[in-house]
mmCIF file of C-alpha atoms in Angstrom:
data_model
loop_
_atom_site.group_PDB
_atom_site.id
_atom_site.type_symbol
_atom_site.label_atom_id
_atom_site.label_comp_id
_atom_site.label_asym_id
_atom_site.label_seq_id
_atom_site.Cartn_x
_atom_site.Cartn_y
_atom_site.Cartn_z
ATOM 1 C CA MET Q 217 -33.738 -90.071 32.999
ATOM 2 C CA ASP Q 218 -35.429 -90.871 29.596
ATOM 3 C CA TRP Q 219 -37.520 -87.410 28.632
ATOM 4 C CA ASP Q 220 -39.934 -89.987 26.884
ATOM 5 C CA ASP Q 221 -40.728 -91.587 29.785
ATOM 6 C CA VAL Q 222 -41.190 -88.338 31.759
ATOM 7 C CA ARG Q 223 -43.429 -87.271 28.887
ATOM 8 C CA HIS Q 224 -45.470 -90.277 29.597
ATOM 9 C CA PHE Q 225 -45.749 -89.404 33.132
ATOM 10 C CA LEU Q 226 -46.941 -86.188 32.659
ATOM 11 C CA ALA Q 227 -49.851 -87.157 30.355
ATOM 12 C CA LEU Q 228 -50.802 -89.920 33.076
ATOM 13 C CA ALA Q 229 -50.424 -87.299 35.802
ATOM 14 C CA ARG Q 230 -52.807 -84.998 33.613
ATOM 15 C CA ALA Q 231 -55.465 -87.702 32.381
ATOM 16 C CA ARG Q 232 -55.396 -90.400 35.409
ATOM 17 C CA SER Q 233 -56.218 -92.953 33.149
ATOM 18 C CA VAL Q 234 -53.766 -95.182 31.215
ATOM 19 C CA ARG Q 235 -56.175 -95.054 27.959
ATOM 20 C CA ALA Q 236 -56.897 -91.291 28.153
ATOM 21 C CA ALA Q 237 -52.737 -90.579 28.348
ATOM 22 C CA GLY Q 238 -52.310 -93.466 25.433
ATOM 23 C CA ALA Q 239 -55.147 -91.501 23.307
ATOM 24 C CA ALA Q 240 -53.311 -88.150 23.984
ATOM 25 C CA LEU Q 241 -49.986 -89.338 22.970
ATOM 26 C CA GLY Q 242 -51.365 -91.637 20.067
ATOM 27 C CA VAL Q 243 -49.739 -94.789 21.816
ATOM 28 C CA SER Q 244 -51.313 -98.063 23.455
ATOM 29 C CA HIS Q 245 -52.431 -97.598 27.361
ATOM 30 C CA SER Q 246 -50.038 -100.652 27.822
ATOM 31 C CA THR Q 247 -46.999 -98.613 26.589
ATOM 32 C CA VAL Q 248 -47.963 -95.609 28.904
ATOM 33 C CA ALA Q 249 -48.283 -98.090 31.824
ATOM 34 C CA ARG Q 250 -44.779 -99.613 30.858
ATOM 35 C CA ARG Q 251 -42.941 -96.308 30.513
ATOM 36 C CA VAL Q 252 -44.110 -95.263 33.872
ATOM 37 C CA GLU Q 253 -43.296 -98.449 35.581
ATOM 38 C CA ALA Q 254 -39.970 -98.121 33.982
ATOM 39 C CA LEU Q 255 -39.702 -94.609 35.287
ATOM 40 C CA GLU Q 256 -40.430 -95.609 38.984
ATOM 41 C CA ALA Q 257 -37.912 -98.253 38.692
ATOM 42 C CA ARG Q 258 -35.176 -96.276 37.618
ATOM 43 C CA LEU Q 259 -35.888 -93.409 40.217
ATOM 44 C CA GLY Q 260 -36.811 -96.192 42.920
ATOM 45 C CA VAL Q 261 -39.928 -94.530 43.815
ATOM 46 C CA LYS Q 262 -43.641 -94.809 43.578
ATOM 47 C CA LEU Q 263 -44.935 -91.930 41.774
ATOM 48 C CA PHE Q 264 -48.594 -93.467 41.489
ATOM 49 C CA ASP Q 265 -50.918 -95.061 43.513
ATOM 50 C CA ARG Q 266 -53.352 -97.255 41.389
ATOM 51 C CA TYR Q 267 -57.133 -97.544 41.844
ATOM 52 C CA ARG Q 268 -59.824 -99.121 39.829
ATOM 53 C CA ASP Q 269 -61.121 -95.686 38.674
ATOM 54 C CA GLY Q 270 -57.843 -94.486 37.437
ATOM 55 C CA TYR Q 271 -54.324 -93.394 39.027
ATOM 56 C CA LEU Q 272 -53.711 -90.819 41.720
ATOM 57 C CA LEU Q 273 -50.363 -89.275 42.123
ATOM 58 C CA THR Q 274 -48.171 -89.732 45.315
ATOM 59 C CA ASP Q 275 -46.571 -87.013 47.280
ATOM 60 C CA ALA Q 276 -43.445 -87.622 45.148
ATOM 61 C CA GLY Q 277 -45.274 -87.741 41.965
ATOM 62 C CA THR Q 278 -46.612 -84.327 42.913
ATOM 63 C CA GLU Q 279 -43.251 -82.760 43.841
ATOM 64 C CA MET Q 280 -41.814 -84.306 40.404
ATOM 65 C CA VAL Q 281 -44.725 -82.631 38.375
ATOM 66 C CA ALA Q 282 -43.515 -79.085 38.233
ATOM 67 C CA GLY Q 283 -39.935 -79.923 37.344
ATOM 68 C CA ALA Q 284 -41.342 -82.352 34.616
ATOM 69 C CA GLU Q 285 -43.132 -79.622 33.133
ATOM 70 C CA ARG Q 286 -40.461 -77.382 33.201
ATOM 71 C CA VAL Q 287 -38.518 -79.729 31.217
ATOM 72 C CA GLU Q 288 -41.277 -80.344 28.898
ATOM 73 C CA ARG Q 289 -41.505 -76.486 28.217
ATOM 74 C CA GLU Q 290 -37.497 -76.525 27.473
ATOM 75 C CA MET Q 291 -38.240 -79.579 24.944
ATOM 76 C CA ALA Q 292 -40.799 -77.293 23.393
ATOM 77 C CA ALA Q 293 -38.975 -74.484 22.935
ATOM 78 C CA LEU Q 294 -36.146 -76.457 21.642
ATOM 79 C CA GLU Q 295 -38.054 -78.260 18.962
ATOM 80 C CA ARG Q 296 -39.804 -75.039 17.983
ATOM 81 C CA GLY Q 297 -36.165 -73.098 17.567
ATOM 82 C CA VAL Q 298 -35.127 -76.021 15.090
ATOM 83 C CA ALA Q 299 -38.362 -76.290 13.462
ATOM 84 C CA GLY Q 300 -38.383 -72.378 12.980
ATOM 85 C CA GLN Q 301 -35.187 -72.658 10.822
ATOM 86 C CA ASP Q 302 -36.799 -75.439 8.383
ATOM 87 C CA ALA Q 303 -36.779 -73.985 5.031
ATOM 88 C CA ARG Q 304 -38.164 -76.952 3.047
ATOM 89 C CA LEU Q 305 -41.937 -77.030 1.738
ATOM 90 C CA GLU Q 306 -42.459 -80.390 3.525
ATOM 91 C CA GLY Q 307 -43.401 -82.115 6.287
ATOM 92 C CA ALA Q 308 -46.791 -82.060 8.645
ATOM 93 C CA ILE Q 309 -48.796 -78.856 8.933
ATOM 94 C CA ARG Q 310 -51.045 -79.161 12.034
ATOM 95 C CA VAL Q 311 -53.921 -76.725 11.671
ATOM 96 C CA THR Q 312 -56.592 -76.417 14.401
ATOM 97 C CA CYS Q 313 -59.914 -74.695 14.159
ATOM 98 C CA THR Q 314 -63.181 -74.227 15.775
ATOM 99 C CA ASP Q 315 -66.265 -76.218 13.719
ATOM 100 C CA PRO Q 316 -66.667 -78.510 10.686
ATOM 101 C CA PHE Q 317 -67.888 -75.592 8.819
ATOM 102 C CA ILE Q 318 -64.843 -73.425 8.895
ATOM 103 C CA ALA Q 319 -62.769 -76.858 8.603
ATOM 104 C CA LYS Q 320 -64.453 -77.351 5.206
ATOM 105 C CA ILE Q 321 -63.135 -73.552 4.110
ATOM 106 C CA LEU Q 322 -59.766 -74.126 5.140
ATOM 107 C CA VAL Q 323 -59.352 -77.547 3.417
ATOM 108 C CA ARG Q 324 -60.350 -75.736 0.007
ATOM 109 C CA SER Q 325 -58.011 -72.985 0.876
ATOM 110 C CA LEU Q 326 -55.292 -75.375 1.590
ATOM 111 C CA ALA Q 327 -55.790 -77.780 -0.829
ATOM 112 C CA PRO Q 328 -53.813 -75.858 -3.841
ATOM 113 C CA LEU Q 329 -50.649 -75.919 -1.722
ATOM 114 C CA CYS Q 330 -50.920 -79.334 -0.925
ATOM 115 C CA GLU Q 331 -51.029 -80.367 -4.541
ATOM 116 C CA ARG Q 332 -48.403 -78.286 -5.710
ATOM 117 C CA GLN Q 333 -46.103 -79.674 -2.542
ATOM 118 C CA PRO Q 334 -46.818 -83.341 -2.507
ATOM 119 C CA GLY Q 335 -44.203 -83.382 0.471
ATOM 120 C CA ILE Q 336 -46.589 -81.708 2.747
ATOM 121 C CA GLU Q 337 -48.778 -83.582 4.940
ATOM 122 C CA LEU Q 338 -51.986 -81.693 6.445
ATOM 123 C CA GLU Q 339 -53.152 -82.407 9.873
ATOM 124 C CA LEU Q 340 -56.746 -80.840 10.549
ATOM 125 C CA SER Q 341 -58.602 -80.598 13.703
ATOM 126 C CA ALA Q 342 -62.003 -79.327 14.098
ATOM 127 C CA ASP Q 343 -63.632 -78.825 17.606
ATOM 128 C CA ALA Q 344 -63.787 -76.339 20.187
ATOM 129 C CA LYS Q 345 -60.900 -77.913 21.918
ATOM 130 C CA TYR Q 346 -58.142 -75.430 22.086
ATOM 131 C CA LEU Q 347 -54.619 -77.034 21.444
ATOM 132 C CA ASP Q 348 -51.331 -75.833 22.803
ATOM 133 C CA LEU Q 349 -49.084 -73.813 20.076
ATOM 134 C CA SER Q 350 -46.097 -73.747 22.468
ATOM 135 C CA LYS Q 351 -46.546 -77.506 22.675
ATOM 136 C CA ARG Q 352 -47.003 -78.035 18.868
ATOM 137 C CA GLU Q 353 -50.297 -79.562 19.321
ATOM 138 C CA ALA Q 354 -51.028 -77.627 16.412
ATOM 139 C CA ASP Q 355 -49.095 -75.109 14.075
ATOM 140 C CA VAL Q 356 -51.608 -72.898 12.740
ATOM 141 C CA ALA Q 357 -54.988 -71.965 14.550
ATOM 142 C CA LEU Q 358 -57.924 -70.165 13.378
ATOM 143 C CA ARG Q 359 -59.765 -69.228 16.707
ATOM 144 C CA ALA Q 360 -62.619 -66.884 17.915
ATOM 145 C CA LEU Q 361 -61.904 -64.243 20.101
ATOM 146 C CA ALA Q 362 -64.462 -61.738 21.349
ATOM 147 C CA LEU Q 363 -64.789 -58.286 19.928
ATOM 148 C CA GLY Q 364 -61.711 -56.328 21.376
ATOM 149 C CA ALA Q 365 -59.429 -59.152 22.709
ATOM 150 C CA SER Q 366 -56.103 -60.001 21.146
ATOM 151 C CA PRO Q 367 -54.109 -63.188 21.601
ATOM 152 C CA PRO Q 368 -51.477 -63.742 23.730
ATOM 153 C CA GLU Q 369 -47.731 -61.991 23.038
ATOM 154 C CA HIS Q 370 -46.201 -64.947 22.292
ATOM 155 C CA LEU Q 371 -48.290 -65.925 19.256
ATOM 156 C CA ILE Q 372 -48.209 -64.025 16.047
ATOM 157 C CA GLY Q 373 -51.445 -63.389 14.520
ATOM 158 C CA ARG Q 374 -53.795 -61.459 12.158
ATOM 159 C CA ARG Q 375 -57.555 -60.570 12.887
ATOM 160 C CA LEU Q 376 -59.088 -61.906 9.551
ATOM 161 C CA VAL Q 377 -62.846 -61.962 9.422
ATOM 162 C CA PRO Q 378 -65.890 -61.075 11.550
ATOM 163 C CA ILE Q 379 -68.156 -63.460 13.330
ATOM 164 C CA VAL Q 380 -71.566 -62.370 12.589
ATOM 165 C CA LEU Q 381 -74.386 -64.261 13.971
ATOM 166 C CA CYS Q 382 -78.188 -64.657 12.405
ATOM 167 C CA ASN Q 383 -81.387 -65.960 12.973
ATOM 168 C CA TYR Q 384 -82.377 -69.121 10.707
ATOM 169 C CA VAL Q 385 -85.548 -71.129 10.367
ATOM 170 C CA ALA Q 386 -85.635 -74.569 8.212
ATOM 171 C CA LYS Q 387 -87.208 -73.641 4.980
ATOM 172 C CA ALA Q 388 -89.533 -76.621 5.047
ATOM 173 C CA HIS Q 389 -90.941 -75.358 8.323
ATOM 174 C CA ALA Q 390 -90.820 -71.613 7.942
ATOM 175 C CA ASP Q 391 -94.398 -70.916 7.571
ATOM 176 C CA ARG Q 392 -95.197 -72.341 10.788
ATOM 177 C CA LEU Q 393 -92.054 -71.279 13.223
ATOM 178 C CA ASP Q 394 -91.074 -68.030 12.070
ATOM 179 C CA PRO Q 395 -92.751 -65.821 14.393
ATOM 180 C CA ASP Q 396 -93.615 -63.038 11.904
ATOM 181 C CA ARG Q 397 -95.432 -65.175 9.835
ATOM 182 C CA GLY Q 398 -97.990 -66.020 12.210
ATOM 183 C CA GLY Q 399 -97.479 -69.813 12.570
ATOM 184 C CA GLY Q 400 -97.986 -72.164 15.444
ATOM 185 C CA PRO Q 401 -95.741 -72.225 18.637
ATOM 186 C CA VAL Q 402 -92.421 -71.334 18.143
ATOM 187 C CA ARG Q 403 -89.228 -71.759 20.576
ATOM 188 C CA TRP Q 404 -85.470 -71.323 20.373
ATOM 189 C CA LEU Q 405 -83.190 -74.152 20.529
ATOM 190 C CA GLY Q 406 -80.506 -73.752 22.994
ATOM 191 C CA SER Q 407 -76.865 -74.931 23.605
ATOM 192 C CA ASN Q 408 -74.761 -76.155 26.599
ATOM 193 C CA LEU Q 409 -74.107 -72.394 26.965
ATOM 194 C CA ASP Q 410 -76.959 -71.312 28.648
ATOM 195 C CA LYS Q 411 -76.289 -68.152 29.941
ATOM 196 C CA VAL Q 412 -75.037 -66.985 26.697
ATOM 197 C CA MET Q 413 -77.977 -68.048 24.626
ATOM 198 C CA GLN Q 414 -80.529 -66.554 27.391
ATOM 199 C CA GLU Q 415 -78.537 -63.018 26.537
ATOM 200 C CA LEU Q 416 -78.833 -63.613 22.942
ATOM 201 C CA VAL Q 417 -82.214 -64.353 22.924
ATOM 202 C CA GLY Q 418 -83.391 -61.293 25.041
ATOM 203 C CA SER Q 419 -81.671 -59.348 22.879
ATOM 204 C CA SER Q 420 -83.087 -60.726 19.818
ATOM 205 C CA SER Q 421 -86.265 -59.267 17.880
ATOM 206 C CA HIS Q 422 -87.877 -62.101 19.648
ATOM 207 C CA PRO Q 423 -87.314 -62.024 23.388
ATOM 208 C CA GLY Q 424 -90.167 -63.631 24.469
ATOM 209 C CA VAL Q 425 -89.925 -66.637 22.620
ATOM 210 C CA PRO Q 426 -88.369 -69.496 24.750
ATOM 211 C CA LEU Q 427 -85.330 -72.098 24.862
ATOM 212 C CA TRP Q 428 -85.810 -75.386 24.511
ATOM 213 C CA GLY Q 429 -83.548 -78.299 24.562
ATOM 214 C CA THR Q 430 -79.572 -78.695 24.761
ATOM 215 C CA PHE Q 431 -77.578 -79.135 21.510
ATOM 216 C CA GLU Q 432 -73.704 -78.459 22.098
ATOM 217 C CA SER Q 433 -72.486 -78.535 18.762
ATOM 218 C CA MET Q 434 -73.078 -76.022 15.762
ATOM 219 C CA ALA Q 435 -73.972 -78.947 13.282
ATOM 220 C CA VAL Q 436 -75.978 -80.992 15.736
ATOM 221 C CA MET Q 437 -78.227 -77.848 16.364
ATOM 222 C CA ILE Q 438 -78.661 -77.198 12.665
ATOM 223 C CA GLN Q 439 -79.779 -80.699 12.016
ATOM 224 C CA ALA Q 440 -82.134 -80.044 14.849
ATOM 225 C CA ALA Q 441 -83.205 -76.951 12.958
ATOM 226 C CA HIS Q 442 -83.732 -79.267 9.742
ATOM 227 C CA ALA Q 443 -86.200 -81.570 11.460
ATOM 228 C CA GLY Q 444 -88.210 -78.834 12.427
ATOM 229 C CA LEU Q 445 -87.712 -78.426 16.050
ATOM 230 C CA GLY Q 446 -87.120 -74.650 16.379
ATOM 231 C CA LEU Q 447 -85.333 -71.708 15.349
ATOM 232 C CA ILE Q 448 -81.432 -71.195 15.370
ATOM 233 C CA MET Q 449 -78.595 -68.754 15.825
ATOM 234 C CA VAL Q 450 -75.482 -69.540 13.908
ATOM 235 C CA PRO Q 451 -72.899 -67.680 12.247
ATOM 236 C CA THR Q 452 -73.591 -66.720 8.637
ATOM 237 C CA TYR Q 453 -70.712 -68.797 7.406
ATOM 238 C CA ALA Q 454 -72.646 -72.011 8.573
ATOM 239 C CA GLY Q 455 -76.165 -70.727 8.065
ATOM 240 C CA ASP Q 456 -76.226 -69.010 4.453
ATOM 241 C CA PRO Q 457 -74.507 -71.682 2.523
ATOM 242 C CA ASP Q 458 -76.939 -74.562 4.020
ATOM 243 C CA PRO Q 459 -79.595 -74.761 1.198
ATOM 244 C CA GLU Q 460 -82.315 -76.076 3.928
ATOM 245 C CA LEU Q 461 -82.235 -72.741 5.834
ATOM 246 C CA GLU Q 462 -83.473 -69.332 5.571
ATOM 247 C CA ARG Q 463 -83.268 -66.385 7.436
ATOM 248 C CA LEU Q 464 -85.839 -65.100 9.311
ATOM 249 C CA ALA Q 465 -88.092 -62.157 8.539
ATOM 250 C CA LYS Q 466 -85.910 -60.625 11.444
ATOM 251 C CA PRO Q 467 -82.542 -61.765 11.151
ATOM 252 C CA ASP Q 468 -80.838 -59.934 13.919
ATOM 253 C CA LEU Q 469 -77.273 -59.909 12.389
ATOM 254 C CA ARG Q 470 -74.952 -59.075 14.950
ATOM 255 C CA HIS Q 471 -70.986 -59.214 15.193
ATOM 256 C CA VAL Q 472 -70.098 -61.092 18.146
ATOM 257 C CA GLY Q 473 -66.209 -61.818 17.402
ATOM 258 C CA ASP Q 474 -63.676 -62.329 14.914
ATOM 259 C CA PHE Q 475 -61.951 -65.101 13.392
ATOM 260 C CA TRP Q 476 -57.735 -64.675 14.489
ATOM 261 C CA LEU Q 477 -55.277 -66.892 12.140
ATOM 262 C CA LEU Q 478 -52.400 -67.653 14.689
ATOM 263 C CA GLY Q 479 -49.278 -69.179 14.995
ATOM 264 C CA HIS Q 480 -46.201 -69.527 17.054
ATOM 265 C CA ARG Q 481 -43.264 -66.775 17.231
ATOM 266 C CA ASP Q 482 -40.515 -68.891 16.924
ATOM 267 C CA LEU Q 483 -42.124 -70.869 13.921
ATOM 268 C CA ARG Q 484 -42.654 -67.460 11.912
ATOM 269 C CA ASP Q 485 -39.848 -68.042 9.508
ATOM 270 C CA ASN Q 486 -40.822 -72.124 8.823
ATOM 271 C CA ALA Q 487 -41.544 -72.201 5.138
ATOM 272 C CA ARG Q 488 -44.542 -74.413 5.039
ATOM 273 C CA LEU Q 489 -46.116 -73.012 8.071
ATOM 274 C CA ARG Q 490 -45.369 -69.364 6.327
ATOM 275 C CA ALA Q 491 -47.139 -70.903 3.224
ATOM 276 C CA ALA Q 492 -50.092 -72.129 4.932
ATOM 277 C CA ARG Q 493 -50.745 -68.911 6.673
ATOM 278 C CA GLU Q 494 -50.480 -66.810 3.570
ATOM 279 C CA VAL Q 495 -53.034 -69.265 1.704
ATOM 280 C CA LEU Q 496 -55.465 -69.575 4.736
ATOM 281 C CA THR Q 497 -55.350 -65.890 4.889
ATOM 282 C CA ARG Q 498 -56.093 -65.298 0.958
ATOM 283 C CA GLY Q 499 -59.014 -68.165 1.430
ATOM 284 C CA LEU Q 500 -60.429 -66.417 4.321
ATOM 285 C CA LEU Q 501 -60.477 -63.013 2.870
ATOM 286 C CA GLU Q 502 -61.775 -63.778 -0.463
ATOM 287 C CA ARG Q 503 -64.942 -65.151 1.463
ATOM 288 C CA LEU Q 504 -65.461 -62.207 3.827
ATOM 289 C CA PRO Q 505 -69.260 -61.412 2.176
ATOM 290 C CA LEU Q 506 -70.046 -64.544 3.649
ATOM 291 C CA PHE Q 507 -68.748 -63.777 6.877
ATOM 292 C CA ARG Q 508 -69.998 -60.600 6.978
ATOM 293 C CA GLY Q 509 -73.499 -61.858 6.125
ATOM 294 C CA GLU Q 510 -73.081 -60.934 2.581
ATOM 295 C CA GLY Q 511 -73.274 -57.088 3.386
ATOM 296 C CA ASP Q 512 -77.277 -57.218 4.088
ATOM 297 C CA GLY Q 513 -78.056 -55.386 7.091
ATOM 298 C CA TRP Q 514 -74.636 -55.945 8.929
ATOM 299 C CA SER Q 515 -73.260 -52.632 10.526
ATOM 300 C CA GLU Q 516 -70.193 -52.489 12.477
ATOM 301 C CA ASN Q 517 -71.583 -50.938 15.346
ATOM 302 C CA ALA Q 518 -74.366 -53.842 15.700
ATOM 303 C CA THR Q 519 -72.359 -55.236 18.373
ATOM 304 C CA LEU Q 520 -72.978 -57.672 21.250
ATOM 305 C CA ARG Q 521 -71.162 -57.028 25.077
ATOM 306 C CA SER Q 522 -68.437 -59.131 24.616
ATOM 307 C CA GLU Q 523 -68.913 -61.157 27.736
ATOM 308 C CA VAL Q 524 -72.341 -62.666 26.154
ATOM 309 C CA ALA Q 525 -70.683 -63.380 22.653
ATOM 310 C CA PRO Q 526 -70.327 -66.848 21.981
ATOM 311 C CA SER Q 527 -66.617 -66.292 21.220
ATOM 312 C CA ALA Q 528 -65.814 -64.671 24.168
ATOM 313 C CA ARG Q 529 -62.982 -66.845 25.398
ATOM 314 C CA ARG Q 530 -59.460 -65.380 25.127
ATOM 315 C CA ALA Q 531 -57.197 -67.585 23.119
ATOM 316 C CA ARG Q 532 -54.762 -69.891 25.317
ATOM 317 C CA SER Q 533 -51.345 -70.670 24.709
#
């Protein structure tokens, strides 16, 4: 049985669509279909039922998934074992982080390393999706963990900088929207984490201000604030550098979580990944005042309950 065929089978079993599976693997949908058909022909069994709205596993396909996933884990471990001994300062470094604001900091930290070592190729993903370090979907991850949380044991990691929320308003609309300036009607801008936002508003200095709208990404929420649609709570690393935002008169700086820099234990000694972790650690610690809210009113004791913090999600393997 060809491992590459099995890999395509697993992708299709998870995605239920040849296009989605192809996107996950970085190949065309026709390649996925061809590989799966070849596997079915080789085994002499039908693994999927084809429908207009996608692919569904047959009983034989369902039975095969568990074994295929065991092979996947073994192949990943084999790859990590080999890659972990690589002493070259060249090759791909796959970095994942939570958002474009953090990505900007990481790119600036990694740029000198990439210039010194032209054999290094940087791959950076900046969204809330948790890429799997065990499967080498990423090599280095900067992840947000709730206060008191720790990463899984198979990962190596270090807690680097705090995540501190702050209340902001667009400068152009501050006289109208800041509740302490006595302007017009005001509202908090909401996110898709409705319960989290309700808890944050309830524990803020303005618990009676209503929530309005749904803005799924921090970048879009900030754009909505620029347009004067309402007040926002975002981390200081995103809000303080924005020239169009200013803190409310009552900023409510609150330590809600921490950023951890993580990697897989099997890749601890990989030269280029070790170098990347070192420069990222240095780059983030150099910007500690930005993450702390520049030390203005932030207290180690000003914490939220971990279950209401936006970062209250444990790192996944």
